[in-house]
Amino acid sequence: MTRAKSSITGILLTLLISIGLFSCAPETQVPKEPVITMVIHGGAGTITRDKMTPEQEKAHVDKLTEALEAGMAILQNDGSCLDAVEAAIRILEDSPLFNAAKGAVFTAQGKNEHDASIMDGSTHSAGAVASVTTIKNPISAARAVMEHTGHVLLVGRGAEMFAASQGLDIVDPEYFFDQRRWDALLKVKEEEQSSLERPLKSAEKMGTVGALALDRHGNLAAGTSTGGLTNKKHGRVGDSPIIGAGNYANNATCAVSGTGQGEFFMRGLIAYDVSALMEYQKMSVTAAADKVIEKLTAAEGLGGLIALDAAGNVAMPFNTPGMYRGYVKNGGEVHVYLYGDDVE
Ligand code: ASP
């Protein structure tokens, strides 16, 4: 090539790169400066205005806001999406308002059994714990499983021994006692004795917490933590610690956390389904999330999910009367919603 030709080629290449038509970087949909984003949910279920006092409403909004702000502060300080997800979920786990850790519902035997999972969208590594009774923050144990074992899921006593060996907080099971949750167990038991309601059908038995984050490096993470369903059988594990069912993250598609009747989420691989629709059908995160909730509804399952893509687009569909949910982008205004008729 002559010197003149090569310099013309050089100028053309520079032009193409500068107008974004050609890039030497690997192909990716992630914008150059990701919109750092936090999304959370505090469970789907019978959340209606008539059932909430102004004080209860404020308490829920305040706690969800605190969790979103804690996650966002980490992202703004260049922290990782995993750190942001874990921090936000720990705040919700420490609150009696939500069905996770401190606020966990009771099993049929009057115990609290916790499930949690976390997934890293950049490496597709994941960790989870199930049926644990003494770990103060199950989400941190899930993360430790991901980072310090070659495994994905540890259950029961083995998970608790591992958490203790990692120096995580271990508490007496009594720590999780909550009078409101106890009363709910008694009510559900009474209802089930006096009605023909299908077991696990009621939206009142549900709740879970979840968080998603997109960090400055364009990485996505998802976490989910729950006490499960009120009056569940001893040993029952739901979707929350099952990767692909109640939790999923993949930088190439989205991060998802679900809440609802876990048996439906497990059979439908709900969280992975959102990602798969994006990957194979090239759907937007909103269209994919809506489609999956449509399928859940058609299967007569109850619940909702939050989803976040690598461009910072957020979807929060559900088919229950309400879902505690919210998001914040780039340290801007915090958006929190509770009811089905809230305008997002
Ligand atoms: N999905 C949870 C479970 O089935 C409960 C919930 O989200 O409400 O364990």
GROMACS .gro file of C-alpha atoms and ligand atoms in nm:
model
  353
    1MET     CA    1   0.000   0.000   0.000
    2THR     CA    2   0.136   0.345  -0.088
    3ARG     CA    3   0.191   0.602   0.182
    4ALA     CA    4  -0.100   0.815   0.045
    5LYS     CA    5  -0.339   0.517   0.042
    6SER     CA    6  -0.246   0.412   0.394
    7SER     CA    7  -0.298   0.761   0.534
    8ILE     CA    8  -0.643   0.782   0.365
    9THR     CA    9  -0.731   0.443   0.515
   10GLY     CA   10  -0.612   0.571   0.853
   11ILE     CA   11  -0.829   0.883   0.830
   12LEU     CA   12  -1.132   0.674   0.727
   13LEU     CA   13  -1.082   0.434   1.018
   14THR     CA   14  -1.049   0.721   1.265
   15LEU     CA   15  -1.371   0.872   1.130
   16LEU     CA   16  -1.564   0.544   1.155
   17ILE     CA   17  -1.444   0.487   1.510
   18SER     CA   18  -1.528   0.841   1.615
   19ILE     CA   19  -1.886   0.819   1.482
   20GLY     CA   20  -1.925   0.480   1.648
   21LEU     CA   21  -1.971   0.267   1.335
   22PHE     CA   22  -1.669   0.056   1.399
   23SER     CA   23  -1.501  -0.040   1.718
   24CYS     CA   24  -1.200  -0.249   1.807
   25ALA     CA   25  -1.365  -0.339   2.141
   26PRO     CA   26  -1.553  -0.670   2.163
   27GLU     CA   27  -1.916  -0.643   2.061
   28THR     CA   28  -2.129  -0.543   2.358
   29GLN     CA   29  -2.454  -0.363   2.429
   30VAL     CA   30  -2.315  -0.199   2.740
   31PRO     CA   31  -2.293   0.177   2.701
   32LYS     CA   32  -1.949   0.334   2.761
   33GLU     CA   33  -2.057   0.487   3.094
   34PRO     CA   34  -2.307   0.245   3.251
   35VAL     CA   35  -2.600   0.405   3.428
   36ILE     CA   36  -2.522   0.277   3.777
   37THR     CA   37  -2.852   0.141   3.903
   38MET     CA   38  -3.001  -0.030   4.209
   39VAL     CA   39  -3.335  -0.209   4.200
   40ILE     CA   40  -3.497  -0.383   4.497
   41HIS     CA   41  -3.813  -0.561   4.598
   42GLY     CA   42  -3.951  -0.645   4.939
   43GLY     CA   43  -4.195  -0.912   4.825
   44ALA     CA   44  -4.517  -0.943   4.629
   45GLY     CA   45  -4.850  -1.021   4.788
   46THR     CA   46  -5.167  -0.875   4.933
   47ILE     CA   47  -5.030  -0.524   4.966
   48THR     CA   48  -5.323  -0.284   4.940
   49ARG     CA   49  -5.392   0.067   5.067
   50ASP     CA   50  -5.678  -0.045   5.291
   51LYS     CA   51  -5.450  -0.287   5.475
   52MET     CA   52  -5.180  -0.031   5.550
   53THR     CA   53  -5.179   0.240   5.812
   54PRO     CA   54  -4.993   0.561   5.719
   55GLU     CA   55  -4.725   0.460   5.974
   56GLN     CA   56  -4.679   0.117   5.817
   57GLU     CA   57  -4.664   0.269   5.473
   58LYS     CA   58  -4.399   0.517   5.582
   59ALA     CA   59  -4.195   0.248   5.758
   60HIS     CA   60  -4.186   0.034   5.444
   61VAL     CA   61  -4.102   0.325   5.215
   62ASP     CA   62  -3.827   0.442   5.452
   63LYS     CA   63  -3.664   0.099   5.479
   64LEU     CA   64  -3.676   0.036   5.103
   65THR     CA   65  -3.526   0.383   5.049
   66GLU     CA   66  -3.251   0.311   5.301
   67ALA     CA   67  -3.161  -0.011   5.120
   68LEU     CA   68  -3.158   0.158   4.779
   69GLU     CA   69  -2.944   0.443   4.908
   70ALA     CA   70  -2.697   0.208   5.075
   71GLY     CA   71  -2.651   0.014   4.753
   72MET     CA   72  -2.622   0.331   4.548
   73ALA     CA   73  -2.360   0.479   4.783
   74ILE     CA   74  -2.145   0.171   4.720
   75LEU     CA   75  -2.189   0.198   4.343
   76GLN     CA   76  -2.106   0.570   4.350
   77ASN     CA   77  -1.785   0.493   4.535
   78ASP     CA   78  -1.691   0.257   4.254
   79GLY     CA   79  -1.793  -0.044   4.462
   80SER     CA   80  -1.895  -0.366   4.291
   81CYS     CA   81  -2.250  -0.469   4.206
   82LEU     CA   82  -2.207  -0.769   4.439
   83ASP     CA   83  -2.118  -0.544   4.733
   84ALA     CA   84  -2.418  -0.322   4.655
   85VAL     CA   85  -2.659  -0.616   4.632
   86GLU     CA   86  -2.533  -0.772   4.954
   87ALA     CA   87  -2.549  -0.442   5.146
   88ALA     CA   88  -2.902  -0.361   5.030
   89ILE     CA   89  -3.029  -0.709   5.113
   90ARG     CA   90  -2.866  -0.710   5.457
   91ILE     CA   91  -3.063  -0.395   5.544
   92LEU     CA   92  -3.388  -0.563   5.443
   93GLU     CA   93  -3.287  -0.887   5.620
   94ASP     CA   94  -3.226  -0.695   5.944
   95SER     CA   95  -3.573  -0.539   5.932
   96PRO     CA   96  -3.879  -0.718   6.072
   97LEU     CA   97  -4.089  -0.556   5.798
   98PHE     CA   98  -3.991  -0.799   5.524
   99ASN     CA   99  -4.002  -1.177   5.497
  100ALA     CA  100  -3.629  -1.243   5.511
  101ALA     CA  101  -3.403  -1.318   5.808
  102LYS     CA  102  -3.528  -1.102   6.100
  103GLY     CA  103  -3.878  -1.077   5.952
  104ALA     CA  104  -3.900  -1.436   5.827
  105VAL     CA  105  -4.232  -1.618   5.832
  106PHE     CA  106  -4.285  -1.940   6.027
  107THR     CA  107  -4.296  -2.298   5.905
  108ALA     CA  108  -4.586  -2.525   5.995
  109GLN     CA  109  -4.379  -2.636   6.293
  110GLY     CA  110  -4.333  -2.282   6.418
  111LYS     CA  111  -3.969  -2.244   6.310
  112ASN     CA  112  -3.790  -2.007   6.073
  113GLU     CA  113  -3.600  -2.160   5.781
  114HIS     CA  114  -3.417  -1.921   5.551
  115ASP     CA  115  -3.313  -1.947   5.186
  116ALA     CA  116  -3.089  -1.704   4.993
  117SER     CA  117  -2.878  -1.678   4.680
  118ILE     CA  118  -2.654  -1.439   4.493
  119MET     CA  119  -2.521  -1.441   4.136
  120ASP     CA  120  -2.244  -1.254   3.959
  121GLY     CA  121  -2.344  -1.162   3.603
  122SER     CA  122  -1.986  -1.114   3.487
  123THR     CA  123  -1.856  -1.462   3.577
  124HIS     CA  124  -2.188  -1.648   3.611
  125SER     CA  125  -2.068  -1.776   3.945
  126ALA     CA  126  -2.336  -1.818   4.208
  127GLY     CA  127  -2.382  -1.916   4.570
  128ALA     CA  128  -2.679  -2.012   4.783
  129VAL     CA  129  -2.792  -2.146   5.120
  130ALA     CA  130  -3.119  -2.315   5.203
  131SER     CA  131  -3.308  -2.426   5.514
  132VAL     CA  132  -3.072  -2.244   5.749
  133THR     CA  133  -3.191  -2.145   6.094
  134THR     CA  134  -2.904  -1.970   6.271
  135ILE     CA  135  -2.733  -1.748   6.012
  136LYS     CA  136  -2.816  -1.385   6.085
  137ASN     CA  137  -2.771  -1.271   5.724
  138PRO     CA  138  -2.825  -1.558   5.482
  139ILE     CA  139  -2.729  -1.341   5.182
  140SER     CA  140  -2.375  -1.307   5.318
  141ALA     CA  141  -2.356  -1.683   5.361
  142ALA     CA  142  -2.471  -1.727   5.000
  143ARG     CA  143  -2.193  -1.496   4.888
  144ALA     CA  144  -1.937  -1.684   5.094
  145VAL     CA  145  -2.051  -2.010   4.931
  146MET     CA  146  -1.998  -1.847   4.591
  147GLU     CA  147  -1.656  -1.710   4.674
  148HIS     CA  148  -1.506  -1.969   4.906
  149THR     CA  149  -1.635  -2.312   4.806
  150GLY     CA  150  -1.639  -2.483   4.471
  151HIS     CA  151  -2.013  -2.531   4.521
  152VAL     CA  152  -2.329  -2.341   4.446
  153LEU     CA  153  -2.572  -2.450   4.718
  154LEU     CA  154  -2.520  -2.557   5.080
  155VAL     CA  155  -2.815  -2.656   5.298
  156GLY     CA  156  -2.905  -2.688   5.664
  157ARG     CA  157  -2.642  -2.773   5.922
  158GLY     CA  158  -2.358  -2.790   5.668
  159ALA     CA  159  -2.436  -2.439   5.549
  160GLU     CA  160  -2.446  -2.316   5.909
  161MET     CA  161  -2.114  -2.475   5.996
  162PHE     CA  162  -1.960  -2.325   5.685
  163ALA     CA  163  -2.101  -1.977   5.769
  164ALA     CA  164  -1.956  -2.002   6.120
  165SER     CA  165  -1.619  -2.104   5.978
  166GLN     CA  166  -1.628  -1.790   5.763
  167GLY     CA  167  -1.679  -1.572   6.069
  168LEU     CA  168  -2.035  -1.474   5.977
  169ASP     CA  169  -2.280  -1.380   6.254
  170ILE     CA  170  -2.455  -1.683   6.403
  171VAL     CA  171  -2.759  -1.625   6.623
  172ASP     CA  172  -2.995  -1.825   6.840
  173PRO     CA  173  -3.305  -1.917   6.634
  174GLU     CA  174  -3.505  -1.712   6.887
  175TYR     CA  175  -3.355  -1.400   6.727
  176PHE     CA  176  -3.595  -1.452   6.437
  177PHE     CA  177  -3.913  -1.459   6.648
  178ASP     CA  178  -4.160  -1.194   6.541
  179GLN     CA  179  -4.507  -1.169   6.694
  180ARG     CA  180  -4.672  -1.043   6.374
  181ARG     CA  181  -4.535  -1.340   6.178
  182TRP     CA  182  -4.644  -1.578   6.455
  183ASP     CA  183  -4.998  -1.441   6.445
  184ALA     CA  184  -4.993  -1.480   6.065
  185LEU     CA  185  -4.903  -1.848   6.106
  186LEU     CA  186  -5.192  -1.904   6.345
  187LYS     CA  187  -5.429  -1.728   6.105
  188VAL     CA  188  -5.316  -1.931   5.805
  189LYS     CA  189  -5.349  -2.257   6.001
  190GLU     CA  190  -5.699  -2.161   6.107
  191GLU     CA  191  -5.798  -2.066   5.751
  192GLU     CA  192  -5.662  -2.387   5.609
  193GLN     CA  193  -5.859  -2.594   5.855
  194SER     CA  194  -6.181  -2.416   5.776
  195SER     CA  195  -6.157  -2.380   5.399
  196LEU     CA  196  -6.093  -2.582   5.090
  197GLU     CA  197  -5.828  -2.338   4.975
  198ARG     CA  198  -5.550  -2.508   4.784
  199PRO     CA  199  -5.235  -2.523   4.996
  200LEU     CA  200  -4.983  -2.245   4.921
  201LYS     CA  201  -5.241  -2.053   4.720
  202SER     CA  202  -5.285  -1.742   4.930
  203ALA     CA  203  -5.096  -1.426   4.835
  204GLU     CA  204  -5.094  -1.339   5.205
  205LYS     CA  205  -4.840  -1.607   5.286
  206MET     CA  206  -4.569  -1.465   5.068
  207GLY     CA  207  -4.286  -1.214   5.076
  208THR     CA  208  -3.914  -1.215   5.003
  209VAL     CA  209  -3.648  -0.952   4.940
  210GLY     CA  210  -3.430  -0.904   4.638
  211ALA     CA  211  -3.177  -0.662   4.496
  212LEU     CA  212  -3.012  -0.603   4.161
  213ALA     CA  213  -2.722  -0.375   4.080
  214LEU     CA  214  -2.542  -0.244   3.774
  215ASP     CA  215  -2.201  -0.101   3.855
  216ARG     CA  216  -1.969   0.140   3.677
  217HIS     CA  217  -1.793  -0.146   3.502
  218GLY     CA  218  -2.115  -0.262   3.341
  219ASN     CA  219  -2.142  -0.566   3.567
  220LEU     CA  220  -2.476  -0.698   3.691
  221ALA     CA  221  -2.551  -0.890   4.011
  222ALA     CA  222  -2.868  -1.032   4.163
  223GLY     CA  223  -2.953  -1.144   4.517
  224THR     CA  224  -3.264  -1.291   4.678
  225SER     CA  225  -3.336  -1.380   5.042
  226THR     CA  226  -3.649  -1.520   5.202
  227GLY     CA  227  -3.816  -1.692   5.493
  228GLY     CA  228  -4.029  -1.874   5.233
  229LEU     CA  229  -4.402  -1.924   5.269
  230THR     CA  230  -4.598  -1.908   5.594
  231ASN     CA  231  -4.689  -2.258   5.712
  232LYS     CA  232  -4.448  -2.426   5.469
  233LYS     CA  233  -4.342  -2.779   5.553
  234HIS     CA  234  -4.028  -2.830   5.758
  235GLY     CA  235  -3.748  -2.874   5.502
  236ARG     CA  236  -3.935  -2.714   5.213
  237VAL     CA  237  -3.704  -2.510   4.992
  238GLY     CA  238  -3.845  -2.251   4.756
  239ASP     CA  239  -3.717  -2.080   4.444
  240SER     CA  240  -3.511  -1.808   4.613
  241PRO     CA  241  -3.191  -2.015   4.651
  242ILE     CA  242  -3.239  -2.190   4.318
  243ILE     CA  243  -3.032  -2.024   4.047
  244GLY     CA  244  -3.250  -1.964   3.742
  245ALA     CA  245  -3.574  -1.990   3.940
  246GLY     CA  246  -3.575  -1.706   4.195
  247ASN     CA  247  -3.245  -1.542   4.103
  248TYR     CA  248  -3.026  -1.497   3.795
  249ALA     CA  249  -2.765  -1.261   3.655
  250ASN     CA  250  -2.588  -1.245   3.321
  251ASN     CA  251  -2.410  -0.934   3.196
  252ALA     CA  252  -2.516  -1.019   2.840
  253THR     CA  253  -2.886  -1.004   2.928
  254CYS     CA  254  -3.009  -0.901   3.271
  255ALA     CA  255  -3.025  -0.956   3.647
  256VAL     CA  256  -3.349  -1.089   3.795
  257SER     CA  257  -3.490  -1.150   4.144
  258GLY     CA  258  -3.830  -1.308   4.194
  259THR     CA  259  -4.091  -1.320   4.465
  260GLY     CA  260  -4.404  -1.527   4.485
  261GLN     CA  261  -4.513  -1.888   4.501
  262GLY     CA  262  -4.177  -2.056   4.473
  263GLU     CA  263  -4.313  -2.383   4.338
  264PHE     CA  264  -4.429  -2.198   4.024
  265PHE     CA  265  -4.101  -2.012   3.994
  266MET     CA  266  -3.907  -2.338   4.013
  267ARG     CA  267  -4.125  -2.520   3.761
  268GLY     CA  268  -4.114  -2.222   3.523
  269LEU     CA  269  -3.747  -2.127   3.578
  270ILE     CA  270  -3.884  -1.777   3.595
  271ALA     CA  271  -3.561  -1.577   3.644
  272TYR     CA  272  -3.373  -1.761   3.371
  273ASP     CA  273  -3.674  -1.738   3.141
  274VAL     CA  274  -3.649  -1.357   3.141
  275SER     CA  275  -3.282  -1.383   3.045
  276ALA     CA  276  -3.351  -1.651   2.782
  277LEU     CA  277  -3.619  -1.441   2.612
  278MET     CA  278  -3.370  -1.158   2.591
  279GLU     CA  279  -3.093  -1.382   2.464
  280TYR     CA  280  -3.280  -1.593   2.212
  281GLN     CA  281  -3.575  -1.376   2.117
  282LYS     CA  282  -3.387  -1.046   2.142
  283MET     CA  283  -3.666  -0.905   2.360
  284SER     CA  284  -3.619  -0.594   2.571
  285VAL     CA  285  -3.599  -0.649   2.946
  286THR     CA  286  -3.947  -0.500   2.987
  287ALA     CA  287  -4.105  -0.718   2.719
  288ALA     CA  288  -3.930  -1.029   2.852
  289ALA     CA  289  -4.029  -0.962   3.213
  290ASP     CA  290  -4.392  -0.895   3.115
  291LYS     CA  291  -4.404  -1.211   2.905
  292VAL     CA  292  -4.276  -1.423   3.194
  293ILE     CA  293  -4.533  -1.281   3.436
  294GLU     CA  294  -4.800  -1.349   3.171
  295LYS     CA  295  -4.686  -1.712   3.167
  296LEU     CA  296  -4.691  -1.724   3.547
  297THR     CA  297  -5.047  -1.590   3.545
  298ALA     CA  298  -5.153  -1.844   3.283
  299ALA     CA  299  -5.012  -2.119   3.507
  300GLU     CA  300  -5.218  -1.970   3.794
  301GLY     CA  301  -4.909  -1.877   3.991
  302LEU     CA  302  -4.879  -1.562   4.196
  303GLY     CA  303  -4.580  -1.332   4.223
  304GLY     CA  304  -4.361  -1.074   4.063
  305LEU     CA  305  -4.004  -0.998   3.974
  306ILE     CA  306  -3.756  -0.720   3.927
  307ALA     CA  307  -3.523  -0.717   3.627
  308LEU     CA  308  -3.240  -0.489   3.520
  309ASP     CA  309  -3.041  -0.491   3.197
  310ALA     CA  310  -2.686  -0.376   3.130
  311ALA     CA  311  -2.808  -0.042   2.995
  312GLY     CA  312  -2.987   0.034   3.322
  313ASN     CA  313  -3.342  -0.042   3.202
  314VAL     CA  314  -3.567  -0.158   3.486
  315ALA     CA  315  -3.878  -0.380   3.483
  316MET     CA  316  -4.089  -0.462   3.792
  317PRO     CA  317  -4.401  -0.658   3.685
  318PHE     CA  318  -4.624  -0.862   3.919
  319ASN     CA  319  -4.970  -1.020   3.921
  320THR     CA  320  -5.049  -0.977   4.291
  321PRO     CA  321  -5.234  -0.677   4.439
  322GLY     CA  322  -4.901  -0.513   4.525
  323MET     CA  323  -4.527  -0.554   4.542
  324TYR     CA  324  -4.278  -0.356   4.751
  325ARG     CA  325  -4.036  -0.228   4.491
  326GLY     CA  326  -3.812   0.058   4.388
  327TYR     CA  327  -3.506   0.176   4.205
  328VAL     CA  328  -3.251   0.455   4.189
  329LYS     CA  329  -3.018   0.552   3.904
  330ASN     CA  330  -2.693   0.743   3.914
  331GLY     CA  331  -2.755   0.876   4.265
  332GLY     CA  332  -3.072   1.051   4.146
  333GLU     CA  333  -3.422   1.047   4.291
  334VAL     CA  334  -3.519   0.729   4.477
  335HIS     CA  335  -3.841   0.573   4.343
  336VAL     CA  336  -4.037   0.346   4.575
  337TYR     CA  337  -4.377   0.189   4.508
  338LEU     CA  338  -4.599  -0.044   4.707
  339TYR     CA  339  -4.933  -0.091   4.536
  340GLY     CA  340  -5.062  -0.222   4.208
  341ASP     CA  341  -5.215   0.112   4.114
  342ASP     CA  342  -4.902   0.318   4.185
  343VAL     CA  343  -4.796   0.501   3.870
  344GLU     CA  344  -4.430   0.417   3.806
  345ASP     N1  345  -4.062  -1.715   4.659
  345ASP     C1  346  -4.057  -1.737   4.800
  345ASP     C2  347  -4.069  -1.885   4.826
  345ASP     O1  348  -4.148  -1.949   4.763
  345ASP     C3  349  -4.163  -1.665   4.875
  345ASP     C4  350  -4.196  -1.529   4.825
  345ASP     O2  351  -4.129  -1.473   4.745
  345ASP     O3  352  -4.294  -1.473   4.867
  345ASP     O4  353  -4.001  -1.933   4.912
   0.00000   0.00000   0.00000
